Amino acid sequence: MTKVDDIRPGPAHVAIIMDGNGRWATMRGRPRLFGHHAGAKRVREIVEACPDLGVKYLTIFGFSTENWRRTQIEVAGLMSLFRRYIQKETRALKANNVRVRFIGDRPGLDPKLQQLMDDLEDATRDCDGTNLTIALNYGGRDEVARATRLLAEDVAAGKLKPEDIDVETLPRYLDTRVLPDPDLVIRTSGEARISNFLLWQSAYSEYEFIDTLWPDFSPDVFAGLIAGYAGRDRRFGGVKV
Ligand code: IPE
Ligand code: IPE
Ligand code: MG
């Protein structure tokens, strides 16, 4: 029997670099944090749009390992926004059957925020609708370095032989170990770079770089990009026969 999922041409896993909050606020003569608050509000409707669009996995970039370079005021404001977002959204996420996971270097975050992250993961553990992954204190290079360290520990402990390490082995040590690779990576705000996001995982992802600033990213814009994906020809290095 053919399942709906087998014939649907859409991307199962979409990853988004939510960029442009600062510029959105600056254009309005407001502080950058005003843009971050507007951006956070957008997340709920994008998450809620996923089931109808056939998106089973949504991964969003919230804070990079490089974002600590921002002013102390902006960093503290973002951390407080993340804490509040988790507290405010837990109920709606559960009600929408969304399973939340976090990726990134957790020990580098404030212990209170880490606790909230653990609690949200626990609270949504049994949800089997959309898989929402939030990247906080995440950097692709940092993730690969941490994975390599874990892998080296297994080699040192005799659990893994160097000759057995291949492209299937390393991803089992990444933060994303339980997730499929992203089919489509979207970056808002007009910048055409990936800024250390999902380096290993996006080797064969399709990319969309769009000018829309993240606080203006609506479910309609999202749906348009998903529709555009259907027309793409993913070859993975092969040729059509
Ligand atoms: C993205 O918006 C959100 C984070 C990086 C936390 P920015 O804050 O980078 O916005 P711009 O790029 O300065 O406009
Ligand atoms: C990437 O955006 C990080 C997030 C969206 C969280 P940045 O705004 O930090 O990236 P750069 O500095 O423009 O490369
Ligand atoms: Mg930016």
Tab-separated table of C-alpha atoms and ligand atoms in Angstrom:
chain	number	residue	atom	x	y	z
A	1	MET	CA	0.000	0.000	0.000
A	2	THR	CA	1.277	3.469	-0.815
A	3	LYS	CA	1.405	5.745	2.190
A	4	VAL	CA	0.851	9.483	1.871
A	5	ASP	CA	4.415	10.021	3.086
A	6	ASP	CA	5.845	7.941	0.230
A	7	ILE	CA	4.321	10.108	-2.471
A	8	ARG	CA	4.627	13.499	-0.862
A	9	PRO	CA	7.364	15.450	-2.643
A	10	GLY	CA	7.930	17.907	0.206
A	11	PRO	CA	10.938	18.083	2.533
A	12	ALA	CA	10.563	15.959	5.685
A	13	HIS	CA	13.228	17.925	7.531
A	14	VAL	CA	13.515	21.695	7.206
A	15	ALA	CA	16.221	23.642	9.033
A	16	ILE	CA	16.018	27.412	9.379
A	17	ILE	CA	18.676	30.027	10.096
A	18	MET	CA	16.384	32.659	11.604
A	19	ASP	CA	18.325	35.798	10.712
A	20	GLY	CA	17.493	39.495	10.485
A	21	ASN	CA	15.881	40.288	13.854
A	22	GLY	CA	18.380	43.069	14.567
A	23	ARG	CA	17.899	44.798	11.213
A	24	TRP	CA	14.118	44.462	11.504
A	25	ALA	CA	14.246	46.361	14.812
A	26	THR	CA	16.793	48.931	13.625
A	27	MET	CA	14.581	49.751	10.623
A	28	ARG	CA	11.871	50.638	13.127
A	29	GLY	CA	14.168	52.713	15.326
A	30	ARG	CA	13.913	50.148	18.117
A	31	PRO	CA	16.561	48.227	20.105
A	32	ARG	CA	17.774	44.911	18.684
A	33	LEU	CA	16.048	42.969	21.452
A	34	PHE	CA	12.709	44.235	20.185
A	35	GLY	CA	13.486	42.345	16.969
A	36	HIS	CA	14.380	39.201	18.899
A	37	HIS	CA	11.029	39.306	20.679
A	38	ALA	CA	9.209	39.756	17.378
A	39	GLY	CA	11.225	36.847	15.967
A	40	ALA	CA	10.368	34.566	18.875
A	41	LYS	CA	6.669	35.205	18.274
A	42	ARG	CA	7.051	33.944	14.710
A	43	VAL	CA	8.290	30.569	15.831
A	44	ARG	CA	4.934	29.326	17.105
A	45	GLU	CA	3.054	29.818	13.842
A	46	ILE	CA	5.851	28.287	11.799
A	47	VAL	CA	5.891	25.224	14.079
A	48	GLU	CA	2.113	24.963	13.839
A	49	ALA	CA	2.247	25.156	10.022
A	50	CYS	CA	4.486	22.066	9.810
A	51	PRO	CA	1.905	19.222	9.914
A	52	ASP	CA	-0.096	20.603	6.969
A	53	LEU	CA	3.078	21.121	4.973
A	54	GLY	CA	4.297	17.580	5.590
A	55	VAL	CA	7.290	18.803	7.581
A	56	LYS	CA	7.995	16.181	10.229
A	57	TYR	CA	11.249	17.713	11.478
A	58	LEU	CA	11.892	21.407	11.984
A	59	THR	CA	15.279	22.559	13.244
A	60	ILE	CA	15.810	26.214	14.116
A	61	PHE	CA	19.006	28.121	14.856
A	62	GLY	CA	18.475	30.233	17.962
A	63	PHE	CA	21.968	31.080	19.190
A	64	SER	CA	25.355	30.198	17.757
A	65	THR	CA	28.650	29.512	19.505
A	66	GLU	CA	29.798	32.761	17.866
A	67	ASN	CA	26.879	34.860	19.122
A	68	TRP	CA	28.654	35.336	22.494
A	69	ARG	CA	30.626	38.021	20.644
A	70	ARG	CA	27.613	40.332	20.859
A	71	THR	CA	27.189	42.943	23.580
A	72	GLN	CA	26.526	41.704	27.087
A	73	ILE	CA	23.115	43.402	26.987
A	74	GLU	CA	22.062	41.571	23.818
A	75	VAL	CA	23.371	38.204	25.037
A	76	ALA	CA	21.657	38.552	28.426
A	77	GLY	CA	18.443	39.646	26.705
A	78	LEU	CA	18.534	36.639	24.395
A	79	MET	CA	19.159	34.224	27.284
A	80	SER	CA	16.232	35.676	29.193
A	81	LEU	CA	14.094	35.416	26.037
A	82	PHE	CA	14.971	31.720	25.697
A	83	ARG	CA	14.028	31.093	29.332
A	84	ARG	CA	10.745	32.897	28.914
A	85	TYR	CA	10.017	31.232	25.574
A	86	ILE	CA	10.360	27.776	27.133
A	87	GLN	CA	8.173	28.673	30.111
A	88	LYS	CA	5.511	30.302	27.954
A	89	GLU	CA	5.409	27.770	25.126
A	90	THR	CA	5.562	24.433	26.947
A	91	ARG	CA	1.793	24.087	27.206
A	92	ALA	CA	1.114	24.945	23.537
A	93	LEU	CA	3.928	22.688	22.326
A	94	LYS	CA	2.517	19.747	24.249
A	95	ALA	CA	-1.020	20.499	23.099
A	96	ASN	CA	0.244	20.518	19.507
A	97	ASN	CA	1.985	17.171	20.021
A	98	VAL	CA	5.406	18.720	19.328
A	99	ARG	CA	8.475	16.878	20.561
A	100	VAL	CA	11.221	19.304	21.448
A	101	ARG	CA	14.945	18.596	21.470
A	102	PHE	CA	17.902	20.912	21.925
A	103	ILE	CA	21.246	20.679	20.171
A	104	GLY	CA	24.408	22.590	20.978
A	105	ASP	CA	26.893	22.806	23.820
A	106	ARG	CA	24.626	22.760	26.877
A	107	PRO	CA	27.241	23.049	29.634
A	108	GLY	CA	28.150	26.452	28.177
A	109	LEU	CA	24.674	27.777	29.012
A	110	ASP	CA	23.298	29.143	32.259
A	111	PRO	CA	22.288	26.247	34.601
A	112	LYS	CA	18.761	27.609	34.987
A	113	LEU	CA	18.276	27.641	31.241
A	114	GLN	CA	19.750	24.129	30.999
A	115	GLN	CA	17.209	22.940	33.557
A	116	LEU	CA	14.327	24.463	31.580
A	117	MET	CA	15.654	22.809	28.407
A	118	ASP	CA	15.820	19.404	30.142
A	119	ASP	CA	12.304	19.896	31.523
A	120	LEU	CA	10.843	20.804	28.120
A	121	GLU	CA	12.486	17.767	26.528
A	122	ASP	CA	11.036	15.592	29.283
A	123	ALA	CA	7.588	17.188	29.066
A	124	THR	CA	7.328	16.508	25.325
A	125	ARG	CA	9.081	13.120	25.250
A	126	ASP	CA	5.894	11.240	24.360
A	127	CYS	CA	4.731	13.663	21.665
A	128	ASP	CA	4.908	12.105	18.211
A	129	GLY	CA	3.852	14.973	15.945
A	130	THR	CA	6.353	17.558	14.709
A	131	ASN	CA	9.944	17.122	15.909
A	132	LEU	CA	11.181	20.584	16.814
A	133	THR	CA	14.907	20.887	17.392
A	134	ILE	CA	16.234	24.154	18.777
A	135	ALA	CA	19.922	24.912	18.315
A	136	LEU	CA	21.212	26.895	21.313
A	137	ASN	CA	24.906	27.601	21.808
A	138	TYR	CA	25.276	25.526	18.662
A	139	GLY	CA	28.156	25.568	16.198
A	140	GLY	CA	28.734	22.926	13.537
A	141	ARG	CA	32.502	22.875	14.132
A	142	ASP	CA	32.021	22.718	17.887
A	143	GLU	CA	29.579	19.831	17.435
A	144	VAL	CA	32.006	17.877	15.222
A	145	ALA	CA	34.846	18.535	17.694
A	146	ARG	CA	32.723	17.341	20.637
A	147	ALA	CA	31.622	14.281	18.651
A	148	THR	CA	35.235	13.477	17.804
A	149	ARG	CA	36.164	13.685	21.464
A	150	LEU	CA	33.419	11.197	22.392
A	151	LEU	CA	34.466	8.940	19.567
A	152	ALA	CA	38.106	9.087	20.689
A	153	GLU	CA	37.015	8.140	24.210
A	154	ASP	CA	35.263	5.051	22.835
A	155	VAL	CA	38.409	4.137	20.890
A	156	ALA	CA	40.550	4.615	24.007
A	157	ALA	CA	38.134	2.421	25.990
A	158	GLY	CA	38.389	-0.287	23.330
A	159	LYS	CA	34.713	0.020	22.333
A	160	LEU	CA	35.523	1.124	18.786
A	161	LYS	CA	38.370	0.255	16.419
A	162	PRO	CA	39.907	3.096	14.350
A	163	GLU	CA	39.495	1.004	11.199
A	164	ASP	CA	35.746	0.767	11.847
A	165	ILE	CA	35.253	4.541	11.716
A	166	ASP	CA	33.454	5.641	8.571
A	167	VAL	CA	30.800	8.160	7.469
A	168	GLU	CA	28.152	6.143	9.293
A	169	THR	CA	30.055	6.173	12.588
A	170	LEU	CA	30.711	9.857	13.197
A	171	PRO	CA	27.076	11.056	12.915
A	172	ARG	CA	26.179	8.666	15.738
A	173	TYR	CA	28.193	10.956	18.034
A	174	LEU	CA	26.696	14.236	16.796
A	175	ASP	CA	24.009	16.107	18.761
A	176	THR	CA	21.654	15.289	15.879
A	177	ARG	CA	22.202	11.533	16.126
A	178	VAL	CA	18.481	10.729	16.191
A	179	LEU	CA	17.523	13.129	13.394
A	180	PRO	CA	17.566	12.642	9.641
A	181	ASP	CA	19.693	15.094	7.616
A	182	PRO	CA	17.866	18.282	6.631
A	183	ASP	CA	16.335	18.185	3.164
A	184	LEU	CA	15.970	21.934	2.946
A	185	VAL	CA	17.891	24.687	4.754
A	186	ILE	CA	16.348	28.156	4.712
A	187	ARG	CA	18.178	31.349	5.680
A	188	THR	CA	16.264	34.577	6.005
A	189	SER	CA	17.584	38.170	5.783
A	190	GLY	CA	19.498	38.037	2.493
A	191	GLU	CA	22.813	36.680	3.769
A	192	ALA	CA	24.046	33.787	1.634
A	193	ARG	CA	26.147	31.900	4.175
A	194	ILE	CA	25.557	29.109	6.645
A	195	SER	CA	27.363	30.624	9.656
A	196	ASN	CA	28.469	27.282	11.153
A	197	PHE	CA	25.015	25.632	11.051
A	198	LEU	CA	24.679	21.836	10.595
A	199	LEU	CA	27.962	21.533	8.690
A	200	TRP	CA	28.059	17.753	8.535
A	201	GLN	CA	24.311	17.223	8.184
A	202	SER	CA	23.679	19.670	5.338
A	203	ALA	CA	26.221	18.173	2.929
A	204	TYR	CA	23.433	17.411	0.434
A	205	SER	CA	20.688	19.734	1.626
A	206	GLU	CA	18.902	22.083	-0.722
A	207	TYR	CA	19.284	25.759	0.222
A	208	GLU	CA	16.965	28.749	0.062
A	209	PHE	CA	18.406	32.168	0.858
A	210	ILE	CA	15.589	34.683	1.005
A	211	ASP	CA	15.536	38.433	1.659
A	212	THR	CA	12.625	38.353	4.130
A	213	LEU	CA	13.758	39.262	7.649
A	214	TRP	CA	12.891	36.588	10.221
A	215	PRO	CA	10.170	38.614	12.065
A	216	ASP	CA	8.380	38.955	8.692
A	217	PHE	CA	8.626	35.230	7.860
A	218	SER	CA	5.013	34.039	7.662
A	219	PRO	CA	3.463	30.600	7.151
A	220	ASP	CA	2.661	31.730	3.574
A	221	VAL	CA	6.307	32.476	2.830
A	222	PHE	CA	7.189	29.119	4.407
A	223	ALA	CA	4.594	27.288	2.306
A	224	GLY	CA	5.966	28.956	-0.851
A	225	LEU	CA	9.472	27.651	-0.149
A	226	ILE	CA	8.165	24.165	0.581
A	227	ALA	CA	6.294	24.212	-2.735
A	228	GLY	CA	9.451	25.359	-4.533
A	229	TYR	CA	11.381	22.430	-3.088
A	230	ALA	CA	9.101	19.984	-4.890
A	231	GLY	CA	10.485	21.128	-8.245
A	232	ARG	CA	14.100	20.512	-7.336
A	233	ASP	CA	16.121	17.675	-8.715
A	234	ARG	CA	18.253	16.130	-5.972
A	235	ARG	CA	20.937	14.013	-7.548
A	236	PHE	CA	23.330	13.245	-4.653
A	237	GLY	CA	26.198	13.089	-7.129
A	238	GLY	CA	24.541	10.583	-9.427
A	239	VAL	CA	22.952	10.924	-12.860
A	240	LYS	CA	19.430	10.228	-13.995
A	241	VAL	CA	19.088	7.009	-15.961
B	1	IPE	C1	19.175	36.457	14.234
B	1	IPE	O1	19.011	37.814	14.058
B	1	IPE	C2	19.003	36.019	15.657
B	1	IPE	C3	20.250	35.653	16.342
B	1	IPE	C4	21.415	35.547	15.779
B	1	IPE	C5	20.161	35.387	17.761
B	1	IPE	P1	20.241	38.809	14.155
B	1	IPE	O2	20.324	39.316	15.545
B	1	IPE	O3	21.491	38.200	13.650
B	1	IPE	O4	19.777	39.983	13.188
B	1	IPE	P2	20.692	40.820	12.199
B	1	IPE	O5	21.415	39.853	11.334
B	1	IPE	O6	21.622	41.617	13.049
B	1	IPE	O7	19.732	41.669	11.444
B	2	IPE	C1	23.369	32.925	12.555
B	2	IPE	O1	23.118	34.284	12.394
B	2	IPE	C2	22.987	32.476	13.926
B	2	IPE	C3	21.555	32.449	14.224
B	2	IPE	C4	20.594	32.731	13.392
B	2	IPE	C5	21.212	32.050	15.563
B	2	IPE	P1	24.237	35.399	12.658
B	2	IPE	O2	23.592	36.714	12.429
B	2	IPE	O3	24.877	35.193	13.971
B	2	IPE	O4	25.312	35.080	11.534
B	2	IPE	P2	26.419	36.034	10.888
B	2	IPE	O5	27.189	36.654	12.017
B	2	IPE	O6	25.711	37.068	10.090
B	2	IPE	O7	27.250	35.133	10.018
B	3	MG	MG	22.351	38.133	11.846
